[in-house]
Structure formats: structure tokens, C-alpha cells
PDB file of C-alpha atoms in Angstrom:
ATOM      1  CA  MET A   1     -33.786   0.251  -3.269  1.00 92.00           C
ATOM      2  CA  ARG A   2     -32.257   1.511  -6.498  1.00 94.00           C
ATOM      3  CA  SER A   3     -31.181   4.812  -4.939  1.00 95.00           C
ATOM      4  CA  LEU A   4     -29.581   2.968  -2.019  1.00 96.00           C
ATOM      5  CA  PHE A   5     -27.540   0.928  -4.479  1.00 97.00           C
ATOM      6  CA  ILE A   6     -26.391   4.050  -6.328  1.00 96.00           C
ATOM      7  CA  ILE A   7     -25.404   5.774  -3.088  1.00 97.00           C
ATOM      8  CA  LEU A   8     -23.391   2.765  -1.971  1.00 97.00           C
ATOM      9  CA  LEU A   9     -21.750   2.462  -5.393  1.00 97.00           C
ATOM     10  CA  VAL A  10     -20.704   6.114  -5.348  1.00 97.00           C
ATOM     11  CA  ALA A  11     -19.446   5.870  -1.722  1.00 97.00           C
ATOM     12  CA  ASN A  12     -17.501   2.732  -2.601  1.00 97.00           C
ATOM     13  CA  SER A  13     -15.927   4.423  -5.663  1.00 95.00           C
ATOM     14  CA  LEU A  14     -14.923   7.415  -3.521  1.00 93.00           C
ATOM     15  CA  MET A  15     -13.290   5.273  -0.873  1.00 92.00           C
ATOM     16  CA  PHE A  16     -11.444   3.335  -3.560  1.00 92.00           C
ATOM     17  CA  GLY A  17     -10.192   6.562  -5.105  1.00 90.00           C
ATOM     18  CA  LEU A  18      -9.097   7.834  -1.698  1.00 84.00           C
ATOM     19  CA  ALA A  19      -7.174   4.629  -1.018  1.00 80.00           C
ATOM     20  CA  GLN A  20      -5.494   4.742  -4.463  1.00 82.00           C
ATOM     21  CA  GLY A  21      -4.351   8.352  -3.965  1.00 78.00           C
ATOM     22  CA  TRP A  22      -6.556   9.899  -6.635  1.00 83.00           C
ATOM     23  CA  PHE A  23      -7.219  12.884  -4.312  1.00 81.00           C
ATOM     24  CA  GLY A  24      -3.649  13.366  -3.160  1.00 78.00           C
ATOM     25  CA  ALA A  25      -1.330  11.418  -0.941  1.00 68.00           C
ATOM     26  CA  PRO A  26      -3.101   9.074   1.476  1.00 63.00           C
ATOM     27  CA  ARG A  27      -2.983  10.312   5.060  1.00 60.00           C
ATOM     28  CA  THR A  28      -1.536   7.059   6.306  1.00 60.00           C
ATOM     29  CA  GLU A  29       1.515   7.360   4.122  1.00 61.00           C
ATOM     30  CA  PRO A  30       2.701  10.974   3.958  1.00 60.00           C
ATOM     31  CA  GLY A  31       5.835  11.450   1.875  1.00 65.00           C
ATOM     32  CA  ARG A  32       5.916   7.869   0.632  1.00 64.00           C
ATOM     33  CA  GLN A  33       8.561   7.407  -2.102  1.00 67.00           C
ATOM     34  CA  PRO A  34       8.425   3.880  -3.574  1.00 64.00           C
ATOM     35  CA  ALA A  35      11.310   4.685  -5.945  1.00 65.00           C
ATOM     36  CA  MET A  36      13.698   4.942  -2.965  1.00 62.00           C
ATOM     37  CA  MET A  37      13.408   1.197  -2.420  1.00 60.00           C
ATOM     38  CA  ASP A  38      15.710   0.672  -5.430  1.00 64.00           C
ATOM     39  CA  THR A  39      18.506   2.522  -3.665  1.00 66.00           C
ATOM     40  CA  GLN A  40      17.913   1.133  -0.162  1.00 62.00           C
ATOM     41  CA  ILE A  41      17.835  -2.596  -0.895  1.00 64.00           C
ATOM     42  CA  ASN A  42      21.169  -4.129  -1.530  1.00 66.00           C
ATOM     43  CA  ALA A  43      20.651  -7.891  -2.049  1.00 56.00           C
ATOM     44  CA  GLN A  44      24.337  -8.515  -2.631  1.00 63.00           C
ATOM     45  CA  ALA A  45      25.201  -7.431   0.912  1.00 71.00           C
ATOM     46  CA  ILE A  46      22.982 -10.057   2.583  1.00 63.00           C
ATOM     47  CA  ARG A  47      24.851 -13.044   3.930  1.00 72.00           C
ATOM     48  CA  ILE A  48      23.120 -16.188   5.251  1.00 70.00           C
ATOM     49  CA  SER A  49      25.061 -18.198   7.797  1.00 73.00           C
ATOM     50  CA  PRO A  50      23.954 -21.867   7.974  1.00 77.00           C
ATOM     51  CA  ASN A  51      25.653 -22.292  11.368  1.00 75.00           C
ATOM     52  CA  ALA A  52      23.870 -19.465  13.088  1.00 62.00           C
ATOM     53  CA  PRO A  53      21.860 -20.566  16.109  1.00 68.00           C
ATOM     54  CA  ALA A  54      18.107 -20.009  16.010  1.00 66.00           C
ATOM     55  CA  SER A  55      16.946 -17.290  18.390  1.00 65.00           C
ATOM     56  CA  ARG A  56      13.595 -17.529  20.134  1.00 61.00           C
TER      57      ARG A  56
END
């Protein structure tokens, strides 16, 4: 029972490390660049129109 716990603990740690990118870029997000969000989002350009009809 003790060895099963240790194996599961190691497997869980490896999966966590893989998801965090400890072993390189995650396969699901190749070339991800979070710093680019600063240049792409321009909150001042967003305009909210209160008279716009709701679309369904």
C-alpha cells in the first residue's frame, strides 16, 4: 500500500510539472506568449452603446 501511494505521488508530481511547463512548453499551447496580451488589449478603444439591440 505504501509503494502504491509513492508511485501515485510521483506520477501526480510529474503531471503537475508537465502542466506547469517545467519540461518545456506544453503541447497544447505551442508558442504561447502571455506578454503579447499587453500590446493586444486596448481598453480605451472599447465603446459600449446602451441603445444597441440585444442579439439572440
